[in-house]
XYZ file of C-alpha atoms in Angstrom:
778
model
C 4.096 -4.133 58.762
C 2.665 -3.458 55.718
C 5.151 -2.631 52.195
C 3.816 0.707 50.943
C 6.711 1.725 48.886
C 8.397 0.102 46.511
C 10.454 0.640 43.149
C 10.048 -1.121 39.856
C 11.930 -1.178 36.199
C 9.348 -0.538 33.485
C 10.801 -2.476 30.271
C 7.706 -0.975 27.672
C 7.856 -2.503 24.645
C 6.007 -1.029 20.906
C 5.714 2.033 18.988
C 7.379 4.054 22.361
C 9.985 6.774 20.907
C 9.522 10.052 18.609
C 6.076 9.761 19.112
C 6.124 12.717 22.781
C 6.000 8.772 25.395
C 9.203 9.961 27.932
C 7.338 13.211 28.190
C 3.918 11.576 28.996
C 5.916 9.622 31.162
C 7.857 12.768 33.027
C 3.708 14.164 33.750
C 2.089 11.450 34.408
C 5.136 10.139 37.660
C 4.206 14.015 38.820
C 0.607 13.099 38.584
C 1.106 10.297 40.371
C 3.826 11.077 42.651
C 6.641 9.114 41.418
C 10.647 9.126 41.688
C 12.583 8.308 39.458
C 14.195 8.218 35.343
C 13.189 7.377 31.541
C 15.068 6.445 28.818
C 14.870 5.563 25.451
C 16.283 2.381 24.763
C 17.680 0.164 21.681
C 14.076 -2.127 22.527
C 11.900 0.175 23.677
C 11.347 2.448 26.915
C 12.903 1.577 30.234
C 11.265 3.552 33.522
C 12.570 3.217 36.650
C 9.676 4.599 38.977
C 10.002 4.432 42.672
C 6.520 5.848 44.871
C 4.141 4.585 46.747
C 2.533 0.685 45.214
C -0.498 2.481 44.080
C 0.939 5.046 43.054
C 2.699 2.481 40.716
C 0.330 0.100 39.466
C -1.706 3.947 38.439
C 0.910 5.208 36.667
C 1.129 1.235 35.149
C -2.735 1.563 33.857
C -2.353 4.395 32.362
C 0.389 3.540 30.242
C -2.283 0.717 28.686
C -5.146 3.034 28.517
C -4.264 7.058 27.643
C -0.886 7.025 25.583
C 0.147 9.465 23.521
C -1.944 8.953 19.933
C 1.434 8.057 17.502
C 2.234 4.943 20.050
C 1.301 2.380 20.508
C 1.981 0.106 23.898
C 3.060 -4.165 22.195
C 3.877 -4.761 26.247
C 4.817 -4.067 29.812
C 7.983 -6.363 31.633
C 7.625 -5.197 34.909
C 10.041 -6.213 37.782
C 11.336 -5.036 40.975
C 14.473 -3.328 41.367
C 16.255 -2.354 43.750
C 15.704 1.607 46.152
C 18.059 4.349 43.841
C 16.355 7.174 46.777
C 15.965 9.206 43.628
C 14.656 12.554 44.234
C 12.171 13.598 41.173
C 11.818 12.165 38.004
C 13.599 12.855 35.287
C 14.992 11.520 31.459
C 18.112 10.445 30.672
C 20.116 9.945 28.183
C 19.393 7.286 25.490
C 21.091 4.245 26.508
C 22.872 1.834 23.707
C 22.405 -1.471 23.082
C 23.528 -4.914 21.139
C 19.922 -5.759 21.300
C 17.487 -3.580 19.417
C 13.767 -3.975 19.140
C 11.612 -1.246 19.878
C 8.987 -0.362 16.508
C 10.163 2.910 14.627
C 6.642 5.092 14.399
C 5.979 6.360 9.933
C 6.041 9.162 8.659
C 3.115 11.539 10.073
C 1.201 14.206 9.046
C 1.247 17.448 10.619
C -0.504 17.535 13.558
C -3.053 20.588 14.105
C -1.150 22.437 16.766
C 1.995 23.011 14.599
C -0.522 23.785 11.608
C -2.035 26.502 13.720
C 1.209 27.717 14.478
C 2.489 28.155 10.477
C -0.053 29.917 10.120
C -0.747 33.106 13.274
C 1.367 35.477 11.676
C 2.538 36.026 15.260
C 4.103 32.808 15.554
C 8.193 32.846 14.906
C 7.776 29.608 12.304
C 5.077 31.309 10.695
C 4.876 29.914 7.007
C 8.123 27.563 8.032
C 7.360 24.650 5.757
C 9.292 22.729 8.184
C 7.573 23.212 11.593
C 7.022 19.903 13.548
C 6.306 18.750 17.083
C 6.774 15.035 18.891
C 3.146 14.228 17.518
C 3.906 14.888 14.212
C 6.781 14.771 11.397
C 9.068 12.678 9.427
C 9.722 9.088 11.426
C 10.971 6.742 9.509
C 11.892 8.282 6.187
C 14.605 10.918 7.586
C 15.974 7.369 9.979
C 19.814 6.358 9.233
C 20.241 3.991 12.706
C 18.298 3.597 16.452
C 18.187 4.147 18.882
C 15.578 7.095 17.488
C 17.604 10.307 18.002
C 18.863 13.265 15.819
C 22.991 12.031 15.686
C 20.769 9.410 13.629
C 18.811 10.988 11.618
C 18.933 13.556 9.238
C 18.449 15.816 10.959
C 22.009 15.625 12.324
C 23.492 18.861 10.954
C 21.286 21.161 11.994
C 22.069 22.710 15.451
C 19.343 23.511 17.087
C 19.038 27.516 17.699
C 18.878 28.878 21.185
C 14.680 28.932 21.150
C 14.791 25.437 19.595
C 17.160 23.806 21.860
C 15.424 25.090 24.707
C 12.449 23.265 23.632
C 13.588 20.411 23.233
C 14.776 19.788 26.788
C 11.724 21.324 28.472
C 9.921 17.961 29.123
C 6.424 20.164 29.402
C 6.765 21.435 25.892
C 5.351 19.340 22.771
C 8.741 19.458 20.946
C 10.107 18.362 24.052
C 12.602 15.425 22.103
C 11.060 16.169 18.648
C 14.085 14.906 16.814
C 13.566 17.127 14.067
C 12.310 20.287 15.786
C 13.467 23.707 13.524
C 13.099 26.447 12.933
C 14.383 29.225 9.830
C 16.619 30.315 12.284
C 18.631 26.601 12.476
C 16.446 24.173 9.634
C 15.705 23.484 6.034
C 15.404 24.948 3.808
C 13.082 25.152 0.811
C 14.060 26.901 -2.437
C 13.204 27.017 -6.572
C 15.060 25.972 -9.458
C 14.158 26.397 -12.590
C 14.821 22.801 -15.006
C 18.125 23.397 -15.040
C 18.901 24.010 -11.390
C 19.564 27.589 -11.126
C 18.036 29.063 -8.060
C 15.359 31.594 -9.237
C 13.884 32.588 -4.907
C 15.637 35.506 -2.693
C 14.299 33.112 0.244
C 12.201 30.564 1.853
C 8.841 32.320 1.797
C 9.043 33.614 -1.608
C 10.276 29.822 -2.885
C 7.114 28.606 -1.842
C 4.571 31.671 -3.505
C 6.361 31.553 -6.693
C 5.914 27.661 -6.929
C 2.365 28.434 -6.098
C 2.123 30.797 -8.733
C 3.391 28.845 -11.853
C 1.449 26.546 -10.077
C -1.877 29.464 -10.934
C 0.216 30.114 -14.057
C -0.351 25.525 -15.127
C 3.173 25.900 -14.757
C 4.774 21.957 -14.223
C 6.846 22.007 -10.438
C 8.712 18.939 -9.541
C 8.156 18.882 -5.843
C 9.932 17.530 -2.785
C 8.043 16.461 -0.032
C 8.243 13.806 2.535
C 9.530 11.025 0.871
C 10.248 11.273 -2.336
C 8.836 13.996 -4.886
C 5.451 14.587 -7.025
C 5.382 16.477 -10.197
C 2.692 18.934 -9.344
C 0.553 20.698 -11.526
C -3.145 22.512 -11.415
C -5.550 19.695 -11.472
C -7.813 22.040 -13.246
C -5.980 22.551 -16.258
C -6.747 21.088 -18.909
C -3.539 22.579 -20.572
C -1.305 21.563 -18.483
C -2.821 18.323 -17.029
C -2.649 17.002 -21.137
C 0.668 17.981 -21.349
C 1.701 16.570 -17.299
C 0.646 12.774 -19.371
C 2.650 13.062 -22.422
C 6.059 14.215 -20.457
C 5.267 11.347 -18.353
C 4.559 9.134 -20.663
C 1.590 8.076 -18.733
C -1.831 8.197 -20.881
C -3.759 7.020 -18.949
C -3.164 5.572 -15.821
C -5.208 7.697 -12.284
C -3.151 10.928 -11.191
C -3.227 11.243 -7.207
C -4.600 14.087 -6.616
C -3.909 16.814 -2.669
C -7.364 18.584 -2.011
C -6.334 21.649 1.388
C -9.293 19.065 2.666
C -12.753 17.165 2.727
C -14.893 21.071 1.614
C -13.081 20.437 -1.110
C -13.626 17.575 -2.216
C -17.077 17.929 -2.193
C -18.273 18.980 -5.592
C -16.423 15.811 -7.302
C -16.589 12.902 -5.634
C -19.155 11.309 -2.793
C -17.016 10.862 0.785
C -19.035 9.370 3.274
C -18.151 9.262 7.395
C -15.634 6.152 6.677
C -14.234 8.031 4.223
C -13.747 11.157 5.677
C -11.662 9.864 8.564
C -9.547 7.660 6.389
C -8.735 11.022 4.466
C -8.298 12.573 7.520
C -6.241 10.000 9.556
C -2.559 11.579 10.549
C -1.462 7.895 7.621
C -3.312 10.329 5.223
C -3.177 7.667 2.363
C -4.466 8.593 -1.020
C -8.306 6.925 -0.958
C -9.866 6.368 -3.858
C -13.472 7.793 -4.255
C -16.616 7.943 -5.646
C -16.855 10.515 -8.374
C -19.752 11.989 -8.754
C -21.115 11.166 -13.092
C -18.691 8.913 -12.761
C -20.493 7.875 -15.983
C -19.064 11.109 -18.230
C -15.486 11.188 -17.632
C -15.798 15.256 -16.918
C -15.766 16.059 -13.494
C -16.537 19.391 -12.062
C -14.125 21.493 -12.280
C -11.777 18.877 -13.200
C -8.902 17.998 -16.142
C -11.046 15.601 -17.687
C -7.945 13.943 -18.058
C -7.288 13.558 -14.153
C -8.780 9.488 -14.085
C -9.726 9.211 -17.333
C -12.410 6.020 -17.430
C -12.829 5.649 -14.536
C -15.301 5.965 -11.277
C -12.890 6.903 -8.410
C -10.170 9.477 -7.546
C -7.664 9.650 -6.030
C -7.500 11.841 -3.545
C -5.123 12.545 -0.386
C -5.358 15.719 1.734
C -2.247 18.122 2.401
C 0.842 15.860 5.394
C 3.446 18.284 5.048
C 3.438 22.113 6.027
C 5.251 22.223 2.530
C 1.748 20.691 0.493
C -0.550 22.819 3.270
C 0.820 26.240 2.096
C 0.836 25.228 -1.846
C -2.331 24.886 -1.615
C -3.359 28.100 0.337
C -1.078 30.086 -2.513
C -1.900 28.140 -4.965
C -4.849 25.642 -7.054
C -7.038 24.199 -4.076
C -6.591 20.916 -6.311
C -3.231 19.454 -7.307
C -2.127 16.727 -9.615
C 0.228 15.004 -7.285
C 1.932 12.520 -9.589
C 5.463 10.119 -8.090
C 8.288 11.986 -9.885
C 10.699 9.431 -10.989
C 11.418 7.965 -13.623
C 9.000 5.812 -16.473
C 9.846 2.276 -13.718
C 12.058 3.621 -11.518
C 12.107 3.611 -7.456
C 10.511 7.797 -6.783
C 12.754 10.397 -6.454
C 14.357 11.300 -3.760
C 17.866 13.105 -4.301
C 18.260 16.342 -5.224
C 20.029 15.906 -8.061
C 18.233 13.129 -9.589
C 15.586 14.464 -9.975
C 16.872 16.981 -11.722
C 18.097 14.769 -13.503
C 16.068 12.459 -14.156
C 12.026 15.110 -14.890
C 13.817 18.057 -16.269
C 12.134 17.271 -19.499
C 9.184 17.276 -17.296
C 9.123 20.242 -14.540
C 9.231 23.379 -15.611
C 10.375 23.706 -12.154
C 11.782 21.984 -8.966
C 11.115 23.415 -5.239
C 13.759 21.377 -3.477
C 14.857 21.902 0.425
C 18.412 20.715 2.118
C 16.710 18.114 5.014
C 17.832 14.835 2.480
C 15.047 11.612 2.409
C 17.150 8.666 3.533
C 14.732 6.617 2.921
C 11.961 6.536 0.124
C 8.429 6.257 0.621
C 5.616 6.582 -1.541
C 1.901 7.726 -1.041
C -0.456 4.783 0.721
C -4.011 3.685 -1.704
C -6.140 3.247 0.379
C -10.342 2.205 -0.418
C -13.214 1.460 1.929
C -15.101 -1.335 1.068
C -17.225 -3.954 2.822
C -17.311 -1.018 5.103
C -13.999 -1.916 5.860
C -10.312 0.027 4.776
C -8.844 -2.325 2.908
C -5.303 -1.588 1.307
C -4.192 -0.808 -2.165
C -0.809 -0.148 -1.578
C 0.916 -0.285 2.172
C 3.094 2.566 1.987
C 3.807 6.384 3.719
C 2.421 5.934 6.984
C 2.034 3.288 7.819
C 5.766 1.512 7.339
C 7.454 -0.225 9.247
C 4.882 -0.229 11.973
C 4.559 -4.648 12.064
C 1.627 -6.106 11.441
C 0.656 -8.502 15.063
C 1.106 -12.420 14.672
C -1.346 -14.474 17.120
C 1.873 -17.069 17.369
C 5.635 -16.397 18.621
C 8.012 -16.445 15.062
C 11.765 -17.239 13.860
C 13.500 -13.790 12.080
C 11.658 -14.967 8.335
C 12.643 -12.432 5.546
C 9.541 -13.375 3.259
C 11.236 -11.845 -0.336
C 7.811 -10.913 -1.698
C 6.385 -10.463 -5.446
C 8.148 -9.644 -8.864
C 5.033 -7.320 -9.207
C 3.567 -4.431 -6.275
C 7.043 -5.758 -4.426
C 6.906 -5.326 -0.472
C 9.176 -6.995 2.039
C 8.235 -8.623 5.305
C 10.404 -9.046 7.941
C 9.501 -10.926 11.073
C 10.483 -11.127 14.730
C 8.542 -12.519 17.745
C 4.747 -12.085 17.680
C 5.769 -9.149 14.605
C 6.161 -9.012 10.790
C 7.423 -6.088 9.404
C 6.303 -5.145 6.028
C 8.237 -2.726 3.955
C 7.137 0.726 2.674
C 5.951 -0.064 -1.171
C 8.706 -1.640 -3.254
C 6.928 -1.686 -6.387
C 8.164 -3.616 -10.051
C 11.034 -5.234 -9.489
C 11.650 -4.967 -13.525
C 14.715 -2.901 -13.316
C 18.341 -2.138 -12.476
C 17.137 0.440 -9.960
C 14.227 -0.709 -8.920
C 16.401 -3.789 -7.371
C 19.048 -1.339 -6.090
C 16.422 0.141 -3.744
C 14.631 -3.405 -3.290
C 18.512 -4.775 -2.279
C 18.657 -1.035 0.298
C 15.703 -1.572 1.535
C 16.061 -5.213 3.096
C 19.671 -4.178 4.387
C 17.888 -0.666 6.000
C 14.732 -2.724 7.573
C 17.109 -5.785 9.051
C 19.768 -2.686 10.458
C 17.544 -0.953 12.194
C 15.118 -4.216 13.609
C 18.019 -6.003 14.037
C 16.606 -9.010 12.276
C 19.045 -11.351 10.876
C 17.389 -14.405 8.795
C 17.647 -17.807 9.683
C 14.833 -18.447 7.113
C 14.393 -16.760 3.540
C 11.159 -17.091 1.138
C 10.775 -16.379 -1.220
C 8.565 -16.990 -5.054
C 8.552 -20.154 -7.124
C 9.134 -18.139 -9.985
C 12.916 -18.601 -11.722
C 12.266 -15.109 -13.567
C 11.571 -13.572 -9.793
C 14.232 -10.888 -9.279
C 13.095 -11.674 -5.347
C 13.793 -14.954 -6.018
C 17.030 -14.645 -7.857
C 18.082 -12.785 -4.259
C 17.154 -15.199 -1.822
C 18.913 -17.539 -4.388
C 22.787 -15.502 -4.428
C 21.815 -15.949 -0.159
C 24.491 -17.917 1.901
C 23.993 -20.188 5.279
C 20.305 -19.114 5.698
C 17.707 -22.199 5.018
C 15.995 -21.020 1.086
C 12.295 -22.345 0.758
C 10.393 -21.422 -2.093
C 6.257 -20.609 -2.104
C 3.854 -21.251 -3.789
C 2.445 -17.476 -4.834
C -1.410 -18.325 -4.114
C -0.546 -20.616 -1.254
C 1.202 -16.782 -0.389
C -1.660 -15.359 -0.474
C -3.747 -17.285 1.734
C -1.666 -17.341 4.602
C -1.332 -13.520 3.941
C -5.162 -13.691 4.686
C -4.586 -16.518 7.955
C -2.363 -14.324 9.363
C -3.364 -10.644 9.665
C -6.575 -12.944 10.659
C -5.511 -15.423 13.294
C -6.187 -18.405 11.504
C -3.994 -21.465 12.049
C -6.008 -24.007 10.643
C -7.194 -25.354 7.182
C -9.643 -23.044 5.866
C -10.298 -22.637 2.097
C -8.752 -19.727 0.427
C -10.396 -18.279 -3.149
C -7.548 -16.412 -4.488
C -8.476 -15.004 -7.451
C -5.455 -12.806 -9.695
C -3.797 -12.310 -12.675
C 0.027 -14.677 -12.212
C 1.241 -17.060 -10.391
C 3.256 -19.563 -10.866
C 1.868 -23.556 -10.078
C 3.023 -25.531 -9.653
C 2.360 -28.100 -13.024
C 3.968 -24.835 -14.232
C 1.506 -23.874 -15.810
C 0.318 -19.864 -14.876
C -2.441 -19.358 -12.366
C -4.908 -16.684 -10.924
C -8.254 -18.610 -10.389
C -7.536 -20.483 -7.821
C -9.251 -22.520 -4.651
C -6.344 -24.183 -2.290
C -7.124 -25.688 1.067
C -4.966 -24.746 2.804
C -3.317 -24.385 5.860
C -0.265 -21.491 6.911
C 1.713 -25.282 6.456
C 0.297 -26.204 2.466
C -1.409 -26.677 0.317
C -4.199 -28.384 -2.035
C -5.541 -26.647 -4.676
C -8.919 -28.451 -5.081
C -11.237 -26.355 -8.289
C -10.065 -23.378 -11.164
C -10.548 -21.940 -14.076
C -9.826 -24.428 -16.905
C -7.077 -23.477 -18.609
C -7.251 -20.750 -21.838
C -4.388 -20.418 -23.964
C -2.078 -17.112 -23.812
C -0.708 -16.572 -27.058
C 2.497 -14.696 -26.989
C 3.151 -15.559 -23.774
C 3.476 -11.827 -21.557
C 2.463 -9.441 -24.091
C -1.095 -10.752 -23.394
C -0.743 -9.576 -20.353
C -0.139 -5.909 -22.397
C -2.446 -7.192 -25.404
C -5.413 -7.934 -24.309
C -7.372 -9.124 -27.445
C -4.956 -11.459 -27.935
C -6.563 -12.494 -23.908
C -9.995 -12.306 -26.646
C -8.634 -14.031 -29.518
C -7.664 -16.431 -26.864
C -11.076 -17.435 -26.046
C -12.957 -16.863 -29.190
C -10.169 -19.928 -30.448
C -10.675 -22.344 -27.991
C -14.881 -21.440 -28.903
C -15.052 -21.779 -31.796
C -11.316 -22.548 -33.488
C -10.715 -21.129 -36.916
C -14.143 -19.466 -37.595
C -13.424 -16.972 -35.421
C -12.694 -14.715 -38.370
C -16.264 -15.079 -40.010
C -18.321 -13.834 -36.108
C -20.454 -11.033 -36.764
C -19.132 -9.131 -33.320
C -17.477 -4.641 -32.784
C -14.935 -6.895 -32.435
C -13.373 -8.926 -35.292
C -14.059 -6.044 -36.955
C -11.421 -4.009 -35.194
C -8.574 -5.916 -35.115
C -5.815 -7.174 -38.548
C -7.731 -10.405 -39.817
C -3.818 -11.187 -40.256
C -2.585 -10.800 -36.519
C -6.059 -13.011 -35.800
C -4.917 -15.746 -38.773
C -0.899 -14.923 -37.378
C -2.192 -16.353 -33.509
C -4.394 -18.454 -34.272
C -1.932 -20.163 -36.440
C 0.543 -19.966 -32.868
C -2.121 -21.602 -30.861
C -3.468 -24.552 -33.104
C 0.672 -25.434 -33.334
C 1.196 -24.127 -29.342
C 3.231 -21.903 -29.980
C 4.511 -19.277 -27.617
C 0.996 -20.040 -25.892
C 2.033 -21.116 -22.133
C -1.677 -22.655 -20.666
C -2.633 -19.965 -17.800
C -5.952 -20.244 -15.469
C -6.454 -16.589 -14.163
C -8.804 -15.092 -13.001
C -7.081 -11.822 -14.296
C -6.539 -12.755 -17.909
C -10.684 -13.319 -17.980
C -10.978 -10.095 -16.756
C -8.839 -8.507 -20.083
C -10.152 -10.898 -21.615
C -13.143 -9.244 -21.448
C -12.919 -5.574 -21.851
C -11.356 -6.354 -25.171
C -14.248 -8.593 -26.408
C -16.490 -5.964 -25.705
C -14.658 -3.363 -27.207
C -13.591 -1.793 -24.100
C -9.864 -1.642 -24.385
C -7.724 -3.030 -26.331
C -3.846 -2.506 -24.857
C -3.229 -0.555 -21.844
C -0.834 1.555 -20.778
C -0.899 0.070 -16.959
C -1.402 -2.774 -14.229
C -4.771 -3.985 -14.534
C -6.542 -1.365 -16.621
C -8.789 -3.852 -18.603
C -9.737 -4.811 -15.920
C -10.138 -1.450 -13.930
C -12.438 0.245 -17.637
C -14.702 -2.896 -17.277
C -15.329 -2.554 -14.129
C -16.220 1.426 -14.884
C -19.060 0.069 -17.037
C -21.040 -2.516 -15.237
C -24.005 -1.476 -14.311
C -24.733 -0.940 -11.256
C -28.338 -1.511 -11.770
C -27.454 -5.114 -12.439
C -24.591 -6.371 -10.073
C -25.375 -4.810 -6.814
C -27.350 -8.589 -6.236
C -26.807 -11.676 -7.828
C -30.056 -12.980 -9.452
C -30.479 -15.889 -11.007
C -31.135 -14.152 -14.398
C -28.228 -11.699 -14.672
C -25.416 -14.496 -14.570
C -24.213 -15.934 -17.937
C -23.714 -20.359 -17.962
C -20.693 -22.039 -16.633
C -19.726 -25.414 -15.565
C -18.407 -26.659 -12.557
C -17.298 -30.697 -13.719
C -14.420 -32.702 -11.639
C -10.353 -32.337 -13.858
C -8.881 -35.508 -14.877
C -5.986 -35.261 -12.562
C -5.787 -38.876 -11.844
C -5.201 -38.455 -7.648
C -7.868 -39.664 -5.945
C -9.062 -35.837 -4.869
C -11.017 -34.505 -6.621
C -10.322 -30.933 -8.628
C -13.138 -29.175 -9.932
C -12.550 -27.179 -13.420
C -14.591 -24.091 -13.920
C -15.439 -23.986 -17.481
C -16.703 -20.473 -18.304
C -16.336 -21.551 -22.295
C -20.463 -21.298 -22.109
C -19.799 -17.335 -20.762
C -18.443 -17.386 -23.673
C -20.787 -18.224 -26.445
C -23.852 -16.207 -24.810
C -21.603 -12.709 -24.587
C -20.726 -13.607 -28.062
C -24.863 -13.738 -28.649
C -24.933 -10.551 -27.240
C -22.941 -8.830 -28.951
C -24.472 -10.044 -32.442
C -27.645 -8.477 -30.311
C -26.028 -5.230 -29.878
C -26.630 -5.882 -25.752
C -24.319 -2.309 -24.073
C -20.831 -3.028 -23.064
C -22.059 -2.422 -19.246
C -24.274 -4.717 -18.898
C -22.248 -8.078 -20.295
C -19.767 -6.149 -17.956
C -22.446 -6.680 -14.690
C -23.726 -10.151 -16.193
C -19.808 -11.350 -16.202
C -19.097 -9.964 -12.984
C -22.243 -10.970 -11.926
C -19.877 -15.064 -13.609
C -17.771 -15.135 -12.399
C -18.533 -14.260 -8.687
C -21.835 -17.635 -9.002
C -18.901 -19.547 -10.513
C -16.152 -19.476 -7.718
C -18.543 -19.741 -5.128
C -20.875 -22.420 -6.809
C -17.529 -23.596 -6.616
C -16.324 -23.205 -2.990
C -19.725 -24.280 -1.960
C -18.914 -28.096 -3.449
C -15.045 -27.776 -1.515
C -16.979 -26.881 1.343
C -19.449 -29.851 1.350
C -16.922 -31.690 0.446
C -14.186 -30.932 3.891
C -17.293 -30.227 5.710
C -14.723 -26.475 6.093
C -16.628 -23.492 6.256
C -14.565 -20.857 6.870
C -13.373 -18.692 3.720
C -10.372 -16.843 3.006
C -10.182 -14.016 -0.235
C -6.867 -12.330 -1.335
C -5.431 -11.853 -5.008
C -5.666 -8.811 -6.992
C -9.219 -8.849 -8.421
C -10.293 -8.728 -4.954
C -9.100 -4.448 -5.838
C -13.003 -4.840 -7.631
C -15.143 -3.151 -5.405
C -18.600 -5.930 -7.405
C -15.404 -8.601 -7.147
C -15.059 -8.733 -3.123
C -18.915 -7.285 -2.231
C -21.051 -9.664 -4.567
C -18.077 -12.646 -3.002
C -18.749 -11.698 0.453
C -22.270 -12.358 0.174
C -23.036 -14.452 -2.067
C -20.806 -17.097 0.265
C -22.148 -15.189 4.097
C -25.560 -17.084 2.444
C -23.643 -20.542 1.616
C -23.035 -20.301 5.624
C -18.985 -19.529 4.960
C -17.360 -17.602 8.281
C -15.285 -15.117 5.323
C -11.670 -13.605 6.794
C -11.043 -10.805 4.359
C -7.545 -8.640 4.103
C -7.988 -5.128 6.813
C -4.100 -5.336 7.343
C -2.133 -5.935 4.502
C -2.631 -5.402 0.530
C -4.903 -8.064 -1.501
C -2.614 -8.458 -4.107
C 0.894 -9.193 -4.415
C 1.730 -6.595 -2.387
C 1.121 -8.695 1.159
C 2.398 -11.500 0.308
C 5.222 -10.910 1.511
C 4.006 -11.639 5.043
C 2.108 -14.774 3.602
C 5.776 -16.618 2.206
C 7.024 -15.643 5.836
C 4.740 -17.797 7.779
C 5.029 -20.582 5.292
C 8.263 -21.269 5.716
C 8.415 -20.606 9.564
C 5.354 -23.121 9.822
C 6.538 -25.257 6.541
C 10.181 -25.203 9.493
C 7.904 -26.594 12.339
C 8.876 -23.149 13.984
């Protein structure tokens, strides 16, 4: 007799906790007339079902194809099991396990249903700033440990009232097992204080209304959010924005903005359908959007100083209920910049925030739900038709990048700047939220805590620790302090290349064009304008920008005028003081003489092949920016002035000269040098002829693209390799990325770029981990 019923055990892996997955399975079992049970485990979700074989098959198929929006099913391990003769399908208590492999959801923006309830005067959560359900709300930032249950989150101190408990227990309710579930009767509350910590409201609703009023009056408010604090002010108020810049000691770096909807932005920026979709996604990153009237720093309806000397505005839509309430009751566009001391991680604790920036904020809108783990806003941009990360953090971390091979448990320690860390297990590479620049004790403490926290909640015990070759990075120090693990140093640009290879499933030799500001080279010099032959295991340097000097070492990064002096000294020697160009007239002659003597005697003048430093030099040479107040400022402003009419294509009439010659390496393998001195000489001629900076910038951009494209084509012809990967912070430049892709494709190369991790240093921890595993033959 043919068996028509079965009992199956399903182990479901992926992002399946805290996303409404068990209620989904409960409803699905009812649809297919199945009996059994479901529970969270440390590895995902465990389901036992009994019923008709065809119904179990339909049930399993729907899990893959109809799972909740926020979930991600990466595997279902199905085995036969014994009959328990269940009378119904039920959700049971989470089971403990020593092995933890469940994927953890990132924090998610408020959903439409919760937003509608919050705006409904008849709803019991009307204007409640912590409304949430299984489809939205905090996740990663409130998790202390897994399984993801309320006692293991920062909501454990808030006992649910009867109404909330009823929702929480009802499998057919949207808030079934929503761990942060709460209401005004039983949940967290907001309150408003002055900058001395004195409370000035009589309740949550008044606190929000007063905060919105003060924002409308030009005050600065410290706002405790989902992953940390923001400093907020009215983005249309010139005085408020200027005051915030002055007090935060942030003279030029663009401020992030928040607007209630895309509709509100139409007067200020251009928004494409792809950009709109990205802004409205549940990840809610800051999206870089092109200003309208971008040649003029003034933007209709916004303060001039929100993003000076920049063609873009970084704008996000509200992602918490509190944000919506502030925008509804206050200004329609807010500055929302990170709340922290300069150079330190974003504040997450009320007392720390009051201590850190009470000298900046007039008022503080605080709440009593603890943030266990900070997460800065993510930053993204649509370039070359794809989403690109500038920073991958809140809304994405700690979701993994899926790899095409199984990995051992490895820690990638990341870089010194824009740090993230990476932990690998099986086919997953887990990148942390943005940690930032490791330049002080607090940043290093956050770095250390992030590693420990992710190792705990992901149950990863690295057997290999990969780190940058640079001996001065705090991340390198961390790795070297580890005991009883294999430690592997990975060259910076090789890590860049392999990060791009890994996210594009490339496990073969490719040509890697890696352009950035700083990376310690195998010859002891500072690299940054490189063409490598790269595998996941190793690399060969095949071409690079000719070395130039960095007079003053690291000081040249903050003072691009030093790099301009360097390229002029290399081209003209001591005669640079006699050049009749605006740069020379703008400089302190004594300083230039001193720098020339330093370079002539090779005193504190390390060599670099950095593309980033060459962009800096050009920005100063055309008198756009001689000193910077934030990273990449000079290069960004050089890009901003470029004449689009000259830069969309790369015709030979719109480029300067350059030379590609074999370098004297002493090895049989040919390595090309890209000599930009002819370009520098022609730029000086253009300056003498009073050519506009925008025209010079455009020709320089085109020249850089053509130089590297030609060098890459030479390497391709020599090796027969037709696949190229692009990585490094210079590819955050839209013109460089678009033109490089197009030009290489015109040379019949297949081009791969970053879409899953940042192209800058925020992505190299992935490359470090993959290189380390490959080096060990794993």
